[in-house]
Amino acid sequence: MEPRGALKAAIAAMAVIAAIGLFVSACATGGTGARDEGPAGSDAVVPSAAPSPSRSSAANEPTRLDVVRMVKDDPEVAKAVKQDLKPCVADEYPVDVSYGDLTGGVANDIVVNVMTCGDAVGVGSYVYRMENHRYQNVFKAEEPPVYAEIDRGDLVVTQQIYEKSDPLSYPSSEDVITYNWRGSHFAFVTSTRNVYSNAVGNGGTPAPAGN
């Protein structure tokens, strides 16, 4: 072999050996190219914070029938309301049930509205909160017609007001009262009264006041 050819062969062999050495070094250190050039510890796994206690899931919440039994067994509920709490059709009870966070407890609170079967007039509204592993009555309103609901973390109770000549479907006004949970009870926040016109035609709808 000519000296020039031998020199080329030697250079090529050294290049191959150097490339193999770099490959083996990268594999041994778990290298990933440019990513290894960053600050030390940049790829360290940060332990996640301990999970906070979770609220009860929907699967663990009382069913509508469970809620009906809870209301019937509740000594805080008026006897007249319990007497009205009967199935309208088959096992369909006239209750509206809402689940949500009103009191910041370990489980969702339950808002229950008991109504009449025929005209769906609210005869009682209640809030149940999980305390000591069982639901406790922490709010009630039993002056019909009444309806309670959850609104952005507050309890909003609507109380319709009738004059003597008002038909059942057209109250003269309504009070909308907002309550907020204050550690151990619901506290009054604000109240708004909406007054409606009593000018109702034959079979017509009430006109808004002022129109």
CSV table of C-alpha atoms in Angstrom, one decimal:
chain,number,residue,atom,x,y,z
A,1,MET,CA,0.0,0.0,0.0
A,2,GLU,CA,1.2,3.5,-0.8
A,3,PRO,CA,2.1,5.7,2.2
A,4,ARG,CA,-0.6,8.2,1.3
A,5,GLY,CA,-3.2,5.3,1.1
A,6,ALA,CA,-2.0,4.0,4.5
A,7,LEU,CA,-2.4,7.4,6.0
A,8,LYS,CA,-6.0,7.8,4.8
A,9,ALA,CA,-6.8,4.3,6.1
A,10,ALA,CA,-5.4,5.2,9.5
A,11,ILE,CA,-7.3,8.5,9.7
A,12,ALA,CA,-10.6,6.7,8.8
A,13,ALA,CA,-10.0,4.1,11.4
A,14,MET,CA,-9.4,6.7,14.1
A,15,ALA,CA,-12.6,8.6,13.1
A,16,VAL,CA,-14.7,5.3,13.5
A,17,ILE,CA,-13.1,4.6,16.9
A,18,ALA,CA,-13.9,8.2,18.1
A,19,ALA,CA,-17.5,8.0,16.9
A,20,ILE,CA,-18.0,4.6,18.7
A,21,GLY,CA,-16.5,6.1,21.9
A,22,LEU,CA,-19.0,9.1,21.8
A,23,PHE,CA,-21.9,6.7,21.3
A,24,VAL,CA,-20.9,4.5,24.2
A,25,SER,CA,-20.4,7.5,26.5
A,26,ALA,CA,-23.8,8.9,25.6
A,27,CYS,CA,-25.6,5.6,26.3
A,28,ALA,CA,-23.8,5.1,29.6
A,29,THR,CA,-24.9,8.6,30.9
A,30,GLY,CA,-28.4,8.6,29.5
A,31,GLY,CA,-27.5,11.6,27.4
A,32,THR,CA,-30.0,13.3,25.2
A,33,GLY,CA,-27.9,15.6,23.2
A,34,ALA,CA,-28.5,19.4,23.8
A,35,ARG,CA,-30.9,18.7,26.7
A,36,ASP,CA,-28.0,17.4,28.8
A,37,GLU,CA,-26.3,20.8,28.5
A,38,GLY,CA,-28.9,22.6,30.6
A,39,PRO,CA,-28.6,23.4,34.3
A,40,ALA,CA,-28.0,20.5,36.6
A,41,GLY,CA,-31.1,18.9,38.0
A,42,SER,CA,-33.4,20.6,35.5
A,43,ASP,CA,-35.0,17.2,34.7
A,44,ALA,CA,-35.4,16.2,38.3
A,45,VAL,CA,-38.9,14.8,39.2
A,46,VAL,CA,-40.6,17.0,41.8
A,47,PRO,CA,-42.7,15.0,44.3
A,48,SER,CA,-46.3,15.9,44.1
A,49,ALA,CA,-48.1,17.4,47.1
A,50,ALA,CA,-50.1,15.1,49.2
A,51,PRO,CA,-53.6,14.9,47.9
A,52,SER,CA,-56.2,16.9,49.7
A,53,PRO,CA,-59.3,15.2,51.1
A,54,SER,CA,-61.8,15.0,48.2
A,55,ARG,CA,-65.5,15.8,48.4
A,56,SER,CA,-67.8,12.8,48.2
A,57,SER,CA,-68.6,11.7,44.7
A,58,ALA,CA,-72.0,11.7,43.1
A,59,ALA,CA,-72.0,7.9,43.4
A,60,ASN,CA,-72.1,8.3,47.2
A,61,GLU,CA,-74.8,11.0,47.3
A,62,PRO,CA,-78.3,10.1,48.5
A,63,THR,CA,-80.8,9.3,45.8
A,64,ARG,CA,-84.1,11.1,45.5
A,65,LEU,CA,-85.8,8.4,47.4
A,66,ASP,CA,-83.2,8.6,50.1
A,67,VAL,CA,-83.8,12.3,50.4
A,68,VAL,CA,-87.6,11.7,50.6
A,69,ARG,CA,-87.0,9.3,53.5
A,70,MET,CA,-84.6,11.8,55.1
A,71,VAL,CA,-87.2,14.6,55.0
A,72,LYS,CA,-90.0,12.3,56.3
A,73,ASP,CA,-87.7,11.3,59.2
A,74,ASP,CA,-86.6,14.8,60.0
A,75,PRO,CA,-88.1,16.1,63.3
A,76,GLU,CA,-87.4,19.7,62.0
A,77,VAL,CA,-89.9,19.3,59.1
A,78,ALA,CA,-93.5,20.4,59.8
A,79,LYS,CA,-96.1,17.7,60.0
A,80,ALA,CA,-98.2,19.3,57.3
A,81,VAL,CA,-95.3,19.1,54.8
A,82,LYS,CA,-94.7,15.4,55.6
A,83,GLN,CA,-98.4,14.8,54.9
A,84,ASP,CA,-98.1,16.4,51.5
A,85,LEU,CA,-95.0,14.4,50.7
A,86,LYS,CA,-96.7,11.6,48.9
A,87,PRO,CA,-96.1,10.1,45.4
A,88,CYS,CA,-97.9,12.0,42.6
A,89,VAL,CA,-97.6,9.1,40.1
A,90,ALA,CA,-96.2,5.7,41.0
A,91,ASP,CA,-93.1,6.4,43.1
A,92,GLU,CA,-92.5,9.9,41.7
A,93,TYR,CA,-92.5,12.3,44.7
A,94,PRO,CA,-93.0,16.1,44.3
A,95,VAL,CA,-89.5,17.1,45.3
A,96,ASP,CA,-86.7,19.0,43.6
A,97,VAL,CA,-83.3,18.0,44.8
A,98,SER,CA,-80.0,19.9,44.2
A,99,TYR,CA,-76.5,18.9,45.3
A,100,GLY,CA,-73.7,21.5,45.7
A,101,ASP,CA,-71.3,23.3,47.9
A,102,LEU,CA,-73.0,25.8,50.2
A,103,THR,CA,-71.3,25.2,53.5
A,104,GLY,CA,-67.7,24.1,52.6
A,105,GLY,CA,-68.3,20.7,54.3
A,106,VAL,CA,-66.7,17.4,53.5
A,107,ALA,CA,-69.7,16.4,51.2
A,108,ASN,CA,-72.0,18.2,48.9
A,109,ASP,CA,-74.9,19.9,50.6
A,110,ILE,CA,-78.4,19.0,49.6
A,111,VAL,CA,-81.2,21.5,48.8
A,112,VAL,CA,-84.7,20.0,48.9
A,113,ASN,CA,-87.9,21.7,47.7
A,114,VAL,CA,-91.1,19.9,48.6
A,115,MET,CA,-94.1,20.9,46.3
A,116,THR,CA,-97.7,20.0,45.8
A,117,CYS,CA,-98.5,17.6,43.0
A,118,GLY,CA,-101.3,19.5,41.3
A,119,ASP,CA,-99.9,23.0,40.9
A,120,ALA,CA,-96.2,22.5,42.0
A,121,VAL,CA,-96.5,25.1,44.8
A,122,GLY,CA,-93.5,25.0,47.1
A,123,VAL,CA,-94.5,24.1,50.6
A,124,GLY,CA,-91.1,23.7,52.2
A,125,SER,CA,-87.4,24.3,51.4
A,126,TYR,CA,-84.6,22.7,53.3
A,127,VAL,CA,-80.8,22.4,53.3
A,128,TYR,CA,-79.0,19.4,54.6
A,129,ARG,CA,-75.3,19.4,55.5
A,130,MET,CA,-73.0,16.4,56.3
A,131,GLU,CA,-72.0,16.5,59.9
A,132,ASN,CA,-70.6,13.6,62.0
A,133,HIS,CA,-71.1,11.3,59.0
A,134,ARG,CA,-74.8,12.0,58.6
A,135,TYR,CA,-76.9,14.7,57.0
A,136,GLN,CA,-78.3,17.4,59.4
A,137,ASN,CA,-81.0,20.0,58.7
A,138,VAL,CA,-79.3,23.4,58.8
A,139,PHE,CA,-82.0,25.5,57.1
A,140,LYS,CA,-85.7,25.4,56.6
A,141,ALA,CA,-88.4,27.7,55.1
A,142,GLU,CA,-92.0,26.5,55.3
A,143,GLU,CA,-94.1,29.5,54.4
A,144,PRO,CA,-95.6,28.6,50.9
A,145,PRO,CA,-95.1,29.3,48.1
A,146,VAL,CA,-91.3,29.0,48.6
A,147,TYR,CA,-88.4,27.7,46.6
A,148,ALA,CA,-84.7,27.5,47.4
A,149,GLU,CA,-81.7,27.1,45.1
A,150,ILE,CA,-77.9,27.3,44.9
A,151,ASP,CA,-76.6,30.4,43.2
A,152,ARG,CA,-72.8,30.8,43.0
A,153,GLY,CA,-72.2,29.3,46.4
A,154,ASP,CA,-75.1,31.2,48.1
A,155,LEU,CA,-78.5,30.0,49.1
A,156,VAL,CA,-81.2,32.0,47.3
A,157,VAL,CA,-84.8,31.6,48.6
A,158,THR,CA,-87.7,33.0,46.6
A,159,GLN,CA,-90.9,33.7,48.5
A,160,GLN,CA,-94.0,34.6,46.4
A,161,ILE,CA,-96.5,37.0,47.9
A,162,TYR,CA,-100.2,37.0,47.1
A,163,GLU,CA,-102.9,39.5,47.6
A,164,LYS,CA,-106.4,38.3,48.4
A,165,SER,CA,-107.6,38.6,44.8
A,166,ASP,CA,-104.5,37.1,43.2
A,167,PRO,CA,-104.9,33.9,41.3
A,168,LEU,CA,-102.5,31.1,42.2
A,169,SER,CA,-100.5,31.4,39.0
A,170,TYR,CA,-100.0,35.2,39.3
A,171,PRO,CA,-98.6,36.5,42.6
A,172,SER,CA,-98.5,40.2,43.2
A,173,SER,CA,-94.8,40.2,44.1
A,174,GLU,CA,-92.0,38.1,45.3
A,175,ASP,CA,-89.1,38.4,47.7
A,176,VAL,CA,-85.7,37.0,46.7
A,177,ILE,CA,-83.6,36.5,49.8
A,178,THR,CA,-79.9,35.6,49.7
A,179,TYR,CA,-78.1,33.7,52.5
A,180,ASN,CA,-74.5,32.9,53.1
A,181,TRP,CA,-73.0,30.2,55.3
A,182,ARG,CA,-71.1,31.7,58.3
A,183,GLY,CA,-69.3,28.8,60.0
A,184,SER,CA,-72.3,27.2,61.7
A,185,HIS,CA,-75.4,28.8,60.2
A,186,PHE,CA,-76.9,30.6,57.2
A,187,ALA,CA,-76.8,34.4,57.6
A,188,PHE,CA,-79.0,36.9,55.8
A,189,VAL,CA,-77.1,38.8,53.1
A,190,THR,CA,-79.6,40.7,51.0
A,191,SER,CA,-83.3,40.8,49.9
A,192,THR,CA,-84.9,42.0,46.7
A,193,ARG,CA,-88.6,42.5,46.2
A,194,ASN,CA,-90.1,42.2,42.7
A,195,VAL,CA,-93.5,43.8,42.3
A,196,TYR,CA,-95.7,42.8,39.4
A,197,SER,CA,-98.7,44.4,37.8
A,198,ASN,CA,-102.0,42.7,38.7
A,199,ALA,CA,-103.6,43.7,35.4
A,200,VAL,CA,-104.4,40.3,34.1
A,201,GLY,CA,-106.8,39.8,31.1
A,202,ASN,CA,-109.0,36.8,30.6
A,203,GLY,CA,-106.5,34.0,30.2
A,204,GLY,CA,-103.7,36.5,29.7
A,205,THR,CA,-100.4,36.8,31.4
A,206,PRO,CA,-99.5,39.4,34.0
A,207,ALA,CA,-97.9,42.6,32.7
A,208,PRO,CA,-94.6,43.7,34.3
A,209,ALA,CA,-95.1,46.6,36.7
A,210,GLY,CA,-94.5,50.0,35.1
A,211,ASN,CA,-95.3,48.9,31.5
